[in-house]
Structure formats: structure tokens, C-alpha cells
Amino acid sequence: MGHGTQHAFRSGITLCELMMLWAYIYCYQLTLDSHINAAKTNHAHRQTLKSDRRTPPRSEANGISSSLPSNTPVAVYCSKTNKITQCNDIAKKEGIEIGHGLAQAAALCPYVHILPFSEEAEKHMLTQLAHRLYPLASDIVLDNHIHSNSVNGLAVRLDNLTHYYGGHTPLWKTLTQALAEADIRYHFASAWTIEAAKVLALHKLNTYLHTPDDIKKALSACPLSITALSPKVIDSLARVGVSCVHQLLAMPVQELGRRFDNNTIMYLTALRGETFPRVTLFRPLEHFDNFILLPFDIENTQHLTPFVTQQFEHLSHYLRARNLYTSSISVHIHFREAPVMDINIHSALPQSSVKSWLPLFSLKTENLELPEPATAITLTCQQFEEIDSQNGDFFSDRFNDIAQKQLIGRLNAKLGDNSTFQPRAADSHQFEYMTVTESSAGNCTGNYAYSSDITPTFTFDVPKPLIQATQICFGPVRLHSEWWHDSPTKRDYFIAQTEQCVRLLVFKDEESRWWVQGLFC
Amino acid sequence: MNKSLSVLNNHPHIWRARDQRQSETKFSLGFPRLDKALNGGVASTGLVRISSLTGMGELSLFKQVICQHRTHKLVVFINPPGILQSPWLENLGLKAQQVLVVKPGSEQESLWAAEQCLKSTACHCVVLWSNAVNQKEARRLQVAATHNDALCLLYTPPQQQASQLGYPKANLSDSQATPSNQSDSALPITLDIALKGKPHALAVNIRKQRHGWPEDNIVISHRWTPDNQAIKWAMAHNTLSDQALHSVS
């Protein structure tokens, strides 16, 4: 007995010094996220089409009928368990909750849009997410439907990476940025083993912990029901008065050994961070395989274009990062009933860009008739060709994408989250609102960027009174504020030059006062 | 003595005026006289200091350098003097996703950010606004830029130039300031220029350049912002009398 306690004590010491650290990313609505993303892509594509080519109204009407407006309640339904497994905010507002049956959901909200739940599709999406993270983190474990039903997540080992990223914060910022780009909702947590991190993530902790004390404290607060213990075991534990993880952590090992079978003990010791079960690490495929679920059924091959474009983009990123070209790809179109349709496209010249593959795809599918509406598409590419090292330009930007992410993660880690941003064009003609500076300009569509040749390089936060002698070189340009603003303004803008030849954007307001608003650099 | 001197003479970093033009990559600015004075343009890597007032066209001058090279990489603006406007960037020829703005809290943080950007290999050009850079900091930026194939444009206010030319400083009590300003002229950088505004033109003084001679007063005439020339021209060439203009038939 004495030997056992000593062992536990020693392993506790090593934990503090060389603790493994895993992050668990619990993706609780993959199907819904992929539906939203696909709908967004389609919308953006339609916008560009509208502005570029003036699509004839007929096809536009088609588009509206097939794509859903953004305020539709959407829910994902699993037919095996007869339960709603995922639903969006609008559906929640209508009263639909996760766990409801289909009939109950339909009764609450008759016009809810139901997406079928498919394990296969979710696994595809999870693998794609792992592919996305793989350039940033080496040890990734896919966790889907192994222990319990309908939990999809990724575990990423962090302790061996902190060294390369220079600390916990830059590493985590880099990973979260990649996740943000994937546009996926998730809960996360970190702990000494995958099992412990998973329990915390299911508890929706959403905090990055890396000291044993913090992790222990957080784990203690979790109820037993979210652990992977079988209901039988939880029952028997409840009978002896153990109802939360806190008591489990305090229990000595030999006590556990007397009560439970081997599997449960394995799990419990892993939860306590005393053993580290073997896991299969994710290895990326040697060929390219990208699956996408369509947000709605598509009958016309032309409407496939935005989704195929998205896949070509993935392909070109994949090829670029590996310094490869390809001369043949295949697009597989999935249907509900009919067998999968394979379209093989060959190109005379090995190429990698979206620009070169997309015209080939549209040429190939121009006269193609789909036997029934398509539900999903896969893009695969098996054969690659190395690029000869003559092409120096290719080498110079191979790791550019990753380097950019690392840089932004690093800057944000030290200077604060709001210290870096990319200026985006906004939907306004007024100089104050032309540019959006938030790091995530989510609410700005960016489709109708207002361009003008009298925009200054810099504007001030608030206009300053003009107090020096200037000479006007251009103007006036009269700008009214939009009618829906609370305090309407009417301003006459000029470009003026000071004696030192500094060019300013000045304006005269309605009361004939002069203000400086910006600079031309 | 002679021997040791000749050994020194072999050092590859010593440049002699009689040497032929170096074979380093240059980015043309697009202004023939200036390009000629700079032996082809701005070096593709290293630190360039521009002393100028804000708002004289100091960014537009480098339009070709910023926009036409290494377009897959980022252009980072650190500590800009205002809110950078995206339509202006578009007019210049920069895509929004290629631009990153960094707003650090202090001078030290902006220098740190500049160095990180240069070292990241993700940046084509780092545009930094800073009031004072000493020799050591300039050297760090110069090394970070040249080793990672990037360019750093450092914008400083023109006061530094005045103190260098020997004008008495107003505040002499700060004994530390004087030596740092004296060594300022000897910053170990690729190019040091000062800009002076003229109506619809810009005068460039090359104060110091690597592998070349300084040159003063290179005047560049430009039309980077729209002007009322068309209206003035129309007014000047108006042959109709006032009455004819307003007559109603």
C-alpha cells in the first residue's frame, strides 16, 4: 500500500515539471457550420456575379428560390436517435431545443429547415479541419464517435509546440486564428490528457489553462455525467456518494482498483493525469480529398460553380504549400439515389491555380445533365508533379501563409488583441465610415466598396479646426450624410495645401466653420 | 603598416568611389532623375529613412516600390499618424488583404513590432513612423531587413535634420540627447533622404546612400491628388462673354 501512494506522489512531481498539455476542441455543430459557410460562399459568389457580369434576371430568380434567406431557422436532425442534434439561434428563438424529436420541432416551428445528420459527413468535415491545423500543430488526434455518441472534436498536443512558438499565448492565438478562419463554432479547454481536456471542453470551460493547479480546480467542478464513464459506473458511484469529479480525483488508486474493471480504471487514471493512453495521431492523406456538403439541392451544373471554386481554392492552397502541380483532378458529384458521378478533368500542362482549373471544369460540365439534384461534391487529386527548382518565385512564397498567421498571432500576443487589423472598405461614402478597422469585420459586407479619388491617406479620429493659412487646390465636393443618421451633416470638401506644402482634406460645415479631417501622404 | 592597410582594403564591405556599380537588386521609383541619382532606385532590402512632414506625398513617392514587388507578401503600417483609409490603398494599388496595420502603445513596442515583422519573412515592406531611432536600433532593423529580404521605410519628423545641421537645440539640459543626435547622421542604413515640399512638386535631398554620393534638391513634379486645373483651363479659354453664357433664347 505504502508503495502505491509513493508512486502516486512521484508521478505528481513529474506532472508539475514535465506535464503533457492537450487542448480539446469540441466542434458541436459541424453540419450546421458547414451549411452556413456554404450558403455564405454561394451568396458572395452571386454578389460578384451581379456586379461583374450582370447575370440575366432569369437565373437570379432561380438562385433566390434555391438558396435560403439568412434568417431561416435551421436544425440538424439525426434519424437514428430521432433527435434534433444541432440548431441555429433563430431556431432556438422559435423554441426548438437540442434533444427534441422531429415532430416536436415541426410543431414548434412549421417552416424550420431540416438538415439530415450524417456521421460520415461530419467525419469528413473534422478531417478537413485537422488538415487545416496540421501545418500549425503536429500531434492531432481525431475524436469522433469513439467513446460516446455525437461528440466531435480534435485534440491537439501543445506542450511540445510551445518551444517553437515562444510561449503558450502565441501558440494558442495562432491556433484560434486558424479555427476562426475555418469559421467553426467550438468549445475548448486544455488539460494534462485528452480525456481530462475533453471533459473540460464538454463543460464549456473555454479557457486556456496550463498550470496543474488551475486544471485541477476546473476539473473538480465538472459533474460526472459529462465524463465518458458508462451510466452503470456513474450509478454505482452515486450509490457510494460520489457525484462529481472532485471526489474522484481525491480517491486513492487502490480504492478504484477494488471497485471497477480495467477499462474504467484506465479512463480514471487518464482523467487524473497519471497514465497516458495510446492514441492514434492524425496523419494527413498523401493525396488531396476534399468533401463539401451542399446547402441545398442543385439541379443545374452552373450552380455548382461557386462550390467547386471553393474546392479549387483548397486544392491550390494544398499544392502551393507542398510545391506541387497536378495535371489531372476528379470531381465527384453525390446524389441521394443515383450512383456517384465522376468527372475526370485532365490538363495538358501541370497547373495549380484556381484560374486555370475552373474554366476547364466549366467547359467539361457545360453540356452535362445531372440525373437528379446533387447533394454533395468531392474533389480528389491523386497524381502530383514536382516543380523543377528553376522556378525560384514559387519557393519564395511557399511558407508565406503560415508565416503571416504566426506573425499576427505573435503581435497580438504581445501588443493585445486589438493592436493589429486589416483595413476593409465599408458601405459608406462618408470619409468617417469608409474604412472599417475592426480585426474581424463580420457585419460589413464589403460588396459595395465605395471608391473615390479624393480619399485621404489618413483621417483623424475627430476633425480638428483649421488654424493655418492654406490654399485650395481642389474642390468643392459636397457630401451629405445618409438620411438615416441622427444628426444629418452637409459638408463641402476641399483639398488644401499649407505653406509647407502639406496637403490636407478640409471641409466647411453648414455654419461656415473650417475643419481639417485628413492628410494626403 | 602598409600591409595591414592593404588587408583592410580587401574587406568586401569597404566601398570605394571608383568602384563600379554594385549588382544588388534595386526597385525603381519611377522618376528618372531620382532613379539615376540613386543608381537605379531604392535597394530591395534594408532600412530607408525619410525625414519629412506628414502629408507631403511621402508615401505616394514610394508607390511603385510598395505596390509592384513581392505582391504575395504583406505591407505592414506600424504606428501610422491617422486612420489608414482603404479606398486610398486601393487607388495606390494595394489589395486590402495584403495590408496590416499595427497600433503599438509605445515607441519601444513599435520598434519591436517592426523587427518581428521584418524577421517573419511574411512582409514585403514595413512602413514605420517613429520620432527617434538611435544607432543601435537602426542597426537591428537594418540587419533584420537585409537578412530576411524585406524593406523597411522609416518616417521621421524633419526636426532631426535641423539638430544635425548644428542648429542650437532649445533644450540643452538633456545631456543624453546631444550625443545621440550627433551620431544620428551616421546611422548604419541603406538610404537616408529628406523631403521638402514645393507647390505641386517635391524636392528630394539624398543625405546619405550606400554605394553612392549624396545629392541635393532633386525636384519631382507630381499630381497625386486631383486639382482644379480643368476648371481653371476652361475659365481661361472661355471666349464667350458673360452675357452669352447666361443668355436665354
Short mmCIF file of C-alpha atoms in Angstrom, two decimals, chain A residues 55-472:
data_model
loop_
_atom_site.label_atom_id
_atom_site.label_comp_id
_atom_site.label_asym_id
_atom_site.label_seq_id
_atom_site.Cartn_x
_atom_site.Cartn_y
_atom_site.Cartn_z
CA THR A 55 -26.44 37.99 -64.80
CA PRO A 56 -29.74 37.77 -66.64
CA PRO A 57 -32.71 38.06 -64.28
CA ARG A 58 -33.94 34.56 -65.06
CA SER A 59 -31.05 32.82 -63.38
CA GLU A 60 -31.23 35.23 -60.49
CA ALA A 61 -34.78 34.23 -59.79
CA ASN A 62 -33.61 30.63 -59.80
CA GLY A 63 -30.90 31.46 -57.33
CA ILE A 64 -33.27 33.01 -54.86
CA SER A 65 -35.61 30.10 -54.96
CA SER A 66 -32.83 27.60 -54.30
CA SER A 67 -30.79 29.41 -51.66
CA LEU A 68 -32.23 30.12 -48.25
CA PRO A 69 -32.50 33.60 -46.78
CA SER A 70 -30.19 34.06 -43.82
CA ASN A 71 -32.98 34.33 -41.25
CA THR A 72 -34.37 30.83 -41.74
CA PRO A 73 -34.41 28.58 -38.68
CA VAL A 74 -32.19 25.59 -39.41
CA ALA A 75 -31.89 22.39 -37.41
CA VAL A 76 -29.92 19.21 -37.88
CA TYR A 77 -31.87 16.04 -37.32
CA CYS A 78 -30.44 12.61 -36.58
CA SER A 79 -32.86 9.98 -37.83
CA LYS A 80 -31.21 7.14 -35.87
CA THR A 81 -31.99 8.63 -32.49
CA ASN A 82 -34.95 10.76 -33.63
CA LYS A 83 -33.44 13.85 -32.09
CA ILE A 84 -32.51 17.34 -33.14
CA THR A 85 -28.74 17.46 -32.63
CA GLN A 86 -27.86 20.98 -33.76
CA CYS A 87 -29.87 24.14 -34.38
CA ASN A 88 -29.12 27.77 -35.12
CA ASP A 89 -30.03 30.79 -33.00
CA ILE A 90 -33.18 31.57 -34.96
CA ALA A 91 -34.43 28.04 -34.43
CA LYS A 92 -33.66 28.36 -30.72
CA LYS A 93 -35.68 31.53 -30.59
CA GLU A 94 -38.62 29.62 -32.03
CA GLY A 95 -38.36 27.26 -29.07
CA ILE A 96 -36.58 24.34 -30.68
CA GLU A 97 -34.04 22.73 -28.37
CA ILE A 98 -31.39 20.12 -28.88
CA GLY A 99 -32.86 16.76 -27.98
CA HIS A 100 -36.35 17.46 -29.29
CA GLY A 101 -37.92 14.98 -31.67
CA LEU A 102 -38.74 15.85 -35.26
CA ALA A 103 -42.48 16.08 -34.59
CA GLN A 104 -42.00 18.41 -31.64
CA ALA A 105 -39.66 20.63 -33.66
CA ALA A 106 -42.09 20.77 -36.56
CA ALA A 107 -44.92 21.60 -34.20
CA LEU A 108 -42.98 24.46 -32.65
CA CYS A 109 -41.90 25.90 -35.95
CA PRO A 110 -43.53 24.56 -39.13
CA TYR A 111 -41.13 26.26 -41.54
CA VAL A 112 -37.89 25.03 -39.92
CA HIS A 113 -35.30 23.87 -42.45
CA ILE A 114 -34.12 20.37 -41.56
CA LEU A 115 -30.68 19.09 -42.49
CA PRO A 116 -30.03 15.37 -42.18
CA PHE A 117 -27.27 14.36 -39.77
CA SER A 118 -24.67 12.05 -41.22
CA GLU A 119 -21.74 10.68 -39.27
CA GLU A 120 -19.82 10.17 -42.46
CA ALA A 121 -20.17 13.82 -43.47
CA GLU A 122 -19.20 15.07 -40.02
CA LYS A 123 -16.12 12.88 -40.07
CA HIS A 124 -15.16 14.39 -43.43
CA MET A 125 -15.51 17.90 -42.02
CA LEU A 126 -13.50 17.05 -38.93
CA THR A 127 -10.74 15.59 -41.09
CA GLN A 128 -10.73 18.76 -43.14
CA LEU A 129 -10.34 20.81 -40.01
CA ALA A 130 -7.44 18.61 -38.96
CA HIS A 131 -5.85 19.15 -42.38
CA ARG A 132 -6.17 22.86 -41.81
CA LEU A 133 -4.47 22.69 -38.41
CA TYR A 134 -1.79 20.20 -39.40
CA PRO A 135 0.69 22.77 -40.76
CA LEU A 136 0.50 24.54 -37.38
CA ALA A 137 0.45 21.61 -34.96
CA SER A 138 1.95 18.18 -35.48
CA ASP A 139 0.16 15.96 -32.95
CA ILE A 140 -3.56 15.96 -33.65
CA VAL A 141 -5.99 13.27 -32.57
CA LEU A 142 -9.36 12.96 -34.27
CA ASP A 143 -12.05 12.08 -31.76
CA ASN A 144 -15.33 11.15 -33.31
CA HIS A 145 -17.90 8.69 -32.06
CA ILE A 146 -15.33 6.57 -30.32
CA HIS A 147 -16.41 6.80 -26.72
CA SER A 148 -19.79 8.40 -26.74
CA ASN A 149 -22.37 9.39 -29.27
CA SER A 150 -22.41 12.60 -31.24
CA VAL A 151 -19.27 14.20 -29.81
CA ASN A 152 -16.95 15.52 -32.45
CA GLY A 153 -13.67 17.03 -31.53
CA LEU A 154 -9.99 17.40 -32.14
CA ALA A 155 -7.26 17.04 -29.57
CA VAL A 156 -4.05 18.95 -30.20
CA ARG A 157 -0.90 18.36 -28.22
CA LEU A 158 0.56 21.68 -27.12
CA ASP A 159 3.42 21.14 -24.69
CA ASN A 160 5.90 20.13 -27.37
CA LEU A 161 4.95 23.14 -29.53
CA THR A 162 5.27 25.97 -27.01
CA HIS A 163 9.01 25.90 -27.52
CA TYR A 164 8.67 26.67 -31.23
CA TYR A 165 6.04 29.36 -30.84
CA GLY A 166 7.79 31.03 -27.92
CA GLY A 167 5.18 30.57 -25.24
CA HIS A 168 1.64 29.48 -24.63
CA THR A 169 -0.11 32.65 -25.72
CA PRO A 170 1.34 32.98 -29.26
CA LEU A 171 0.73 29.28 -29.88
CA TRP A 172 -2.88 29.43 -28.79
CA LYS A 173 -3.50 32.66 -30.70
CA THR A 174 -2.15 31.07 -33.87
CA LEU A 175 -4.39 28.03 -33.46
CA THR A 176 -7.50 30.04 -32.66
CA GLN A 177 -6.90 32.22 -35.67
CA ALA A 178 -6.81 29.18 -37.93
CA LEU A 179 -10.04 27.98 -36.31
CA ALA A 180 -11.61 31.39 -36.80
CA GLU A 181 -10.72 31.23 -40.49
CA ALA A 182 -12.39 27.84 -40.72
CA ASP A 183 -15.46 29.60 -39.32
CA ILE A 184 -16.48 26.88 -36.91
CA ARG A 185 -18.21 27.19 -33.54
CA TYR A 186 -16.45 25.27 -30.82
CA HIS A 187 -15.86 24.89 -27.10
CA PHE A 188 -12.34 24.29 -25.94
CA ALA A 189 -10.24 23.51 -22.91
CA SER A 190 -6.76 22.32 -22.16
CA ALA A 191 -5.52 19.77 -19.64
CA TRP A 192 -2.89 17.14 -18.99
CA THR A 193 -4.56 14.36 -21.01
CA ILE A 194 -7.03 14.22 -23.88
CA GLU A 195 -9.63 12.69 -21.54
CA ALA A 196 -9.36 15.47 -18.99
CA ALA A 197 -9.35 18.20 -21.67
CA LYS A 198 -12.42 16.64 -23.25
CA VAL A 199 -14.36 16.69 -20.00
CA LEU A 200 -13.47 20.35 -19.54
CA ALA A 201 -14.40 21.21 -23.13
CA LEU A 202 -17.76 19.46 -22.77
CA HIS A 203 -18.19 21.53 -19.62
CA LYS A 204 -17.78 24.57 -21.96
CA LEU A 205 -14.85 25.93 -20.00
CA ASN A 206 -13.44 27.86 -23.00
CA THR A 207 -10.33 28.91 -21.10
CA TYR A 208 -6.76 28.09 -21.85
CA LEU A 209 -5.17 26.62 -18.72
CA HIS A 210 -1.63 25.37 -18.46
CA THR A 211 -0.81 25.04 -14.78
CA PRO A 212 -1.73 21.79 -12.96
CA ASP A 213 -3.41 23.65 -10.13
CA ASP A 214 -5.76 25.55 -12.41
CA ILE A 215 -6.62 22.42 -14.34
CA LYS A 216 -7.32 20.50 -11.14
CA LYS A 217 -9.56 23.26 -9.87
CA ALA A 218 -11.51 23.38 -13.13
CA LEU A 219 -11.83 19.60 -13.32
CA SER A 220 -13.15 19.37 -9.76
CA ALA A 221 -16.16 21.44 -10.69
CA CYS A 222 -17.34 19.12 -13.50
CA PRO A 223 -20.29 16.77 -12.98
CA LEU A 224 -19.76 13.06 -13.59
CA SER A 225 -22.44 12.96 -16.29
CA ILE A 226 -20.20 14.58 -18.91
CA THR A 227 -17.33 12.14 -18.40
CA ALA A 228 -17.05 9.13 -20.65
CA LEU A 229 -17.92 6.78 -17.80
CA SER A 230 -20.75 4.37 -18.57
CA PRO A 231 -24.11 5.11 -16.91
CA LYS A 232 -23.71 1.90 -14.90
CA VAL A 233 -20.47 3.10 -13.38
CA ILE A 234 -21.89 6.55 -12.68
CA ASP A 235 -24.83 4.83 -10.97
CA SER A 236 -22.64 2.71 -8.76
CA LEU A 237 -20.52 5.74 -7.89
CA ALA A 238 -23.64 7.71 -7.00
CA ARG A 239 -24.59 4.91 -4.63
CA VAL A 240 -21.42 5.48 -2.60
CA GLY A 241 -21.98 9.21 -2.68
CA VAL A 242 -19.57 10.18 -5.48
CA SER A 243 -21.32 12.64 -7.78
CA CYS A 244 -18.67 14.96 -9.14
CA VAL A 245 -15.13 14.74 -10.46
CA HIS A 246 -13.73 16.39 -7.37
CA GLN A 247 -14.39 13.30 -5.26
CA LEU A 248 -12.97 11.01 -7.94
CA LEU A 249 -9.73 12.94 -8.02
CA ALA A 250 -9.38 12.64 -4.27
CA MET A 251 -9.95 8.87 -4.23
CA PRO A 252 -6.79 6.76 -3.85
CA VAL A 253 -5.86 4.39 -6.69
CA GLN A 254 -6.21 1.13 -4.76
CA GLU A 255 -9.74 2.15 -3.84
CA LEU A 256 -10.58 2.39 -7.50
CA GLY A 257 -8.89 -0.92 -8.28
CA ARG A 258 -11.19 -2.73 -5.92
CA ARG A 259 -14.37 -1.40 -7.49
CA PHE A 260 -14.01 -1.16 -11.21
CA ASP A 261 -12.94 -3.09 -14.26
CA ASN A 262 -9.76 -2.38 -16.18
CA ASN A 263 -11.22 -0.03 -18.79
CA THR A 264 -12.79 2.21 -16.20
CA ILE A 265 -9.56 2.34 -14.21
CA MET A 266 -7.64 3.20 -17.37
CA TYR A 267 -10.03 6.05 -18.06
CA LEU A 268 -9.98 7.33 -14.49
CA THR A 269 -6.20 7.34 -14.22
CA ALA A 270 -6.05 9.16 -17.55
CA LEU A 271 -8.51 11.71 -16.22
CA ARG A 272 -6.28 12.23 -13.22
CA GLY A 273 -3.28 12.63 -15.48
CA GLU A 274 -1.44 9.59 -14.12
CA THR A 275 -1.41 7.46 -17.24
CA PHE A 276 -1.36 8.44 -20.87
CA PRO A 277 -3.39 6.08 -23.05
CA ARG A 278 -2.05 5.32 -26.51
CA VAL A 279 -3.71 7.33 -29.22
CA THR A 280 -3.60 7.27 -32.98
CA LEU A 281 -2.27 10.53 -34.29
CA PHE A 282 -3.79 12.13 -37.31
CA ARG A 283 -1.71 11.79 -40.47
CA PRO A 284 -2.70 13.82 -43.50
CA LEU A 285 -3.57 11.92 -46.63
CA GLU A 286 -0.98 11.54 -49.32
CA HIS A 287 -3.46 12.67 -51.92
CA PHE A 288 -5.91 15.52 -51.89
CA ASP A 289 -9.51 14.75 -50.96
CA ASN A 290 -12.00 17.47 -50.14
CA PHE A 291 -15.66 16.87 -49.42
CA ILE A 292 -18.32 19.54 -49.29
CA LEU A 293 -21.97 19.17 -48.39
CA LEU A 294 -24.19 21.44 -50.49
CA PRO A 295 -26.53 23.74 -48.54
CA PHE A 296 -29.39 22.91 -50.90
CA ASP A 297 -30.01 20.53 -53.75
CA ILE A 298 -28.61 21.69 -57.06
CA GLU A 299 -30.12 20.67 -60.35
CA ASN A 300 -28.03 22.75 -62.70
CA THR A 301 -24.29 22.32 -63.19
CA GLN A 302 -23.83 26.08 -63.47
CA HIS A 303 -24.97 26.49 -59.89
CA LEU A 304 -22.24 24.12 -58.79
CA THR A 305 -19.58 26.64 -59.80
CA PRO A 306 -19.28 28.59 -56.51
CA PHE A 307 -18.83 25.39 -54.53
CA VAL A 308 -16.36 23.93 -56.96
CA THR A 309 -14.45 27.22 -56.94
CA GLN A 310 -14.17 26.92 -53.18
CA GLN A 311 -12.75 23.44 -53.56
CA PHE A 312 -10.29 24.55 -56.19
CA GLU A 313 -9.11 27.18 -53.75
CA HIS A 314 -8.46 24.46 -51.17
CA LEU A 315 -6.61 22.49 -53.81
CA SER A 316 -4.43 25.39 -54.84
CA HIS A 317 -3.51 26.07 -51.20
CA TYR A 318 -2.68 22.43 -50.74
CA LEU A 319 -0.49 22.31 -53.83
CA ARG A 320 1.23 25.58 -53.07
CA ALA A 321 2.20 24.50 -49.58
CA ARG A 322 3.73 21.31 -50.94
CA ASN A 323 5.37 22.80 -54.01
CA LEU A 324 3.41 20.60 -56.40
CA TYR A 325 1.46 20.78 -59.62
CA THR A 326 -1.14 18.43 -60.95
CA SER A 327 -2.35 17.57 -64.40
CA SER A 328 -5.46 15.60 -63.52
CA ILE A 329 -8.20 16.02 -60.97
CA SER A 330 -11.58 14.43 -60.47
CA VAL A 331 -14.82 15.91 -59.25
CA HIS A 332 -17.35 13.51 -57.76
CA ILE A 333 -20.96 14.61 -57.56
CA HIS A 334 -23.08 12.82 -54.97
CA PHE A 335 -26.84 12.30 -55.23
CA ARG A 336 -29.47 10.90 -52.95
CA GLU A 337 -30.31 7.83 -55.02
CA ALA A 338 -28.26 7.75 -58.19
CA PRO A 339 -24.68 6.47 -58.11
CA VAL A 340 -21.86 8.98 -57.70
CA MET A 341 -20.98 10.78 -60.90
CA ASP A 342 -17.24 11.06 -61.56
CA ILE A 343 -15.90 13.81 -63.76
CA ASN A 344 -12.23 13.47 -64.58
CA ILE A 345 -10.50 16.54 -65.89
CA HIS A 346 -7.09 16.45 -67.46
CA SER A 347 -4.93 19.34 -68.38
CA ALA A 348 -2.10 19.26 -70.86
CA LEU A 349 0.09 21.36 -68.65
CA PRO A 350 0.52 20.65 -64.95
CA GLN A 351 -1.03 23.55 -63.05
CA SER A 352 -2.18 24.52 -59.62
CA SER A 353 -4.23 27.71 -59.65
CA VAL A 354 -8.00 28.17 -59.43
CA LYS A 355 -7.85 30.34 -62.53
CA SER A 356 -6.53 27.53 -64.68
CA TRP A 357 -8.76 24.73 -63.40
CA LEU A 358 -12.10 26.49 -63.24
CA PRO A 359 -12.50 27.15 -66.98
CA LEU A 360 -11.64 23.51 -67.66
CA PHE A 361 -14.34 22.41 -65.23
CA SER A 362 -16.98 24.68 -66.73
CA LEU A 363 -16.10 23.52 -70.25
CA LYS A 364 -16.36 19.91 -69.20
CA THR A 365 -19.70 20.30 -67.44
CA GLU A 366 -21.33 22.71 -69.89
CA ASN A 367 -23.42 20.07 -71.59
CA LEU A 368 -23.71 17.76 -68.66
CA GLU A 369 -27.14 16.86 -67.32
CA LEU A 370 -27.50 15.81 -63.72
CA PRO A 371 -29.72 12.70 -63.31
CA GLU A 372 -31.16 14.16 -60.07
CA PRO A 373 -30.37 17.07 -57.74
CA ALA A 374 -26.85 16.93 -56.33
CA THR A 375 -26.33 16.89 -52.58
CA ALA A 376 -22.56 16.94 -52.16
CA ILE A 377 -19.32 17.24 -54.11
CA THR A 378 -15.87 15.83 -53.57
CA LEU A 379 -12.71 16.97 -55.25
CA THR A 380 -9.86 14.49 -55.32
CA CYS A 381 -6.44 14.62 -56.80
CA GLN A 382 -4.19 11.57 -56.82
CA GLN A 383 -1.26 12.41 -59.03
CA PHE A 384 1.09 15.24 -58.40
CA GLU A 385 4.10 16.53 -60.18
CA GLU A 386 7.10 18.15 -58.60
CA ILE A 387 8.03 21.59 -59.73
CA ASP A 388 11.56 21.90 -61.00
CA SER A 389 13.68 24.11 -58.82
CA GLN A 390 14.24 26.54 -61.70
CA ASN A 391 11.13 28.41 -60.69
CA GLY A 392 12.51 30.50 -57.87
CA ASP A 393 9.40 32.59 -57.41
CA PHE A 394 7.49 29.58 -56.23
CA PHE A 395 9.88 28.92 -53.39
CA SER A 396 9.79 32.41 -52.08
CA ASP A 397 6.16 32.33 -51.06
CA ARG A 398 5.73 28.72 -50.05
CA PHE A 399 5.55 29.27 -46.35
CA ASN A 400 4.15 32.74 -46.60
CA ASP A 401 0.65 31.89 -45.41
CA ILE A 402 1.84 30.20 -42.25
CA ALA A 403 4.41 32.91 -41.61
CA GLN A 404 1.67 35.55 -41.82
CA LYS A 405 -0.52 33.74 -39.33
CA GLN A 406 2.36 33.26 -36.96
CA LEU A 407 3.29 36.92 -37.22
CA ILE A 408 -0.23 38.15 -36.47
CA GLY A 409 -0.54 35.69 -33.58
CA ARG A 410 2.76 36.89 -32.16
CA LEU A 411 1.94 40.59 -32.47
CA ASN A 412 -1.49 40.13 -30.89
CA ALA A 413 0.01 38.11 -28.07
CA LYS A 414 2.36 40.88 -27.06
CA LEU A 415 0.52 44.07 -28.02
CA GLY A 416 -3.03 43.00 -27.26
CA ASP A 417 -5.83 41.63 -29.43
CA ASN A 418 -6.91 44.96 -30.85
CA SER A 419 -3.48 46.15 -31.87
CA THR A 420 -3.49 44.71 -35.39
CA PHE A 421 -6.15 44.94 -38.04
CA GLN A 422 -6.63 44.96 -41.78
CA PRO A 423 -8.48 48.00 -43.07
CA ARG A 424 -11.59 46.97 -45.00
CA ALA A 425 -13.78 49.00 -47.27
CA ALA A 426 -17.20 49.71 -45.82
CA ASP A 427 -20.54 50.63 -47.36
CA SER A 428 -20.46 54.39 -46.91
CA HIS A 429 -19.49 57.43 -48.93
CA GLN A 430 -18.62 59.48 -45.87
CA PHE A 431 -14.96 59.71 -45.02
CA GLU A 432 -15.57 58.78 -41.38
CA TYR A 433 -17.21 55.48 -42.24
CA MET A 434 -15.39 54.45 -45.40
CA THR A 435 -12.99 52.13 -43.65
CA VAL A 436 -13.70 49.52 -41.04
CA THR A 437 -10.81 48.83 -38.75
CA GLU A 438 -12.11 46.01 -36.57
CA SER A 439 -9.95 42.94 -36.76
CA SER A 440 -12.99 40.86 -37.63
CA ALA A 441 -15.23 42.95 -39.83
CA GLY A 442 -18.06 40.47 -39.65
CA ASN A 443 -21.03 42.74 -40.16
CA CYS A 444 -19.56 44.55 -43.15
CA THR A 445 -20.45 43.01 -46.45
CA GLY A 446 -17.65 44.65 -48.38
CA ASN A 447 -19.50 44.05 -51.61
CA TYR A 448 -20.13 47.65 -52.46
CA ALA A 449 -16.81 49.25 -51.66
CA TYR A 450 -17.05 52.94 -52.26
CA SER A 451 -14.05 54.19 -54.14
CA SER A 452 -13.15 57.80 -54.65
CA ASP A 453 -10.02 59.57 -55.77
CA ILE A 454 -10.22 62.24 -53.11
CA THR A 455 -9.95 59.84 -50.21
CA PRO A 456 -7.05 60.92 -47.99
CA THR A 457 -4.33 58.54 -46.81
CA PHE A 458 -5.13 59.14 -43.18
CA THR A 459 -8.09 60.63 -41.38
CA PHE A 460 -8.10 61.88 -37.81
CA ASP A 461 -10.31 60.37 -35.14
CA VAL A 462 -12.26 63.64 -34.97
CA PRO A 463 -11.90 66.62 -37.30
CA LYS A 464 -9.65 69.40 -35.99
CA PRO A 465 -10.31 73.11 -36.51
CA LEU A 466 -8.31 74.57 -39.39
CA ILE A 467 -5.91 77.10 -37.85
CA GLN A 468 -3.28 77.72 -40.51
CA ALA A 469 -3.24 79.51 -43.83
CA THR A 470 -3.96 77.22 -46.74
CA GLN A 471 -4.55 77.40 -50.43
CA ILE A 472 -7.27 75.36 -52.05
#
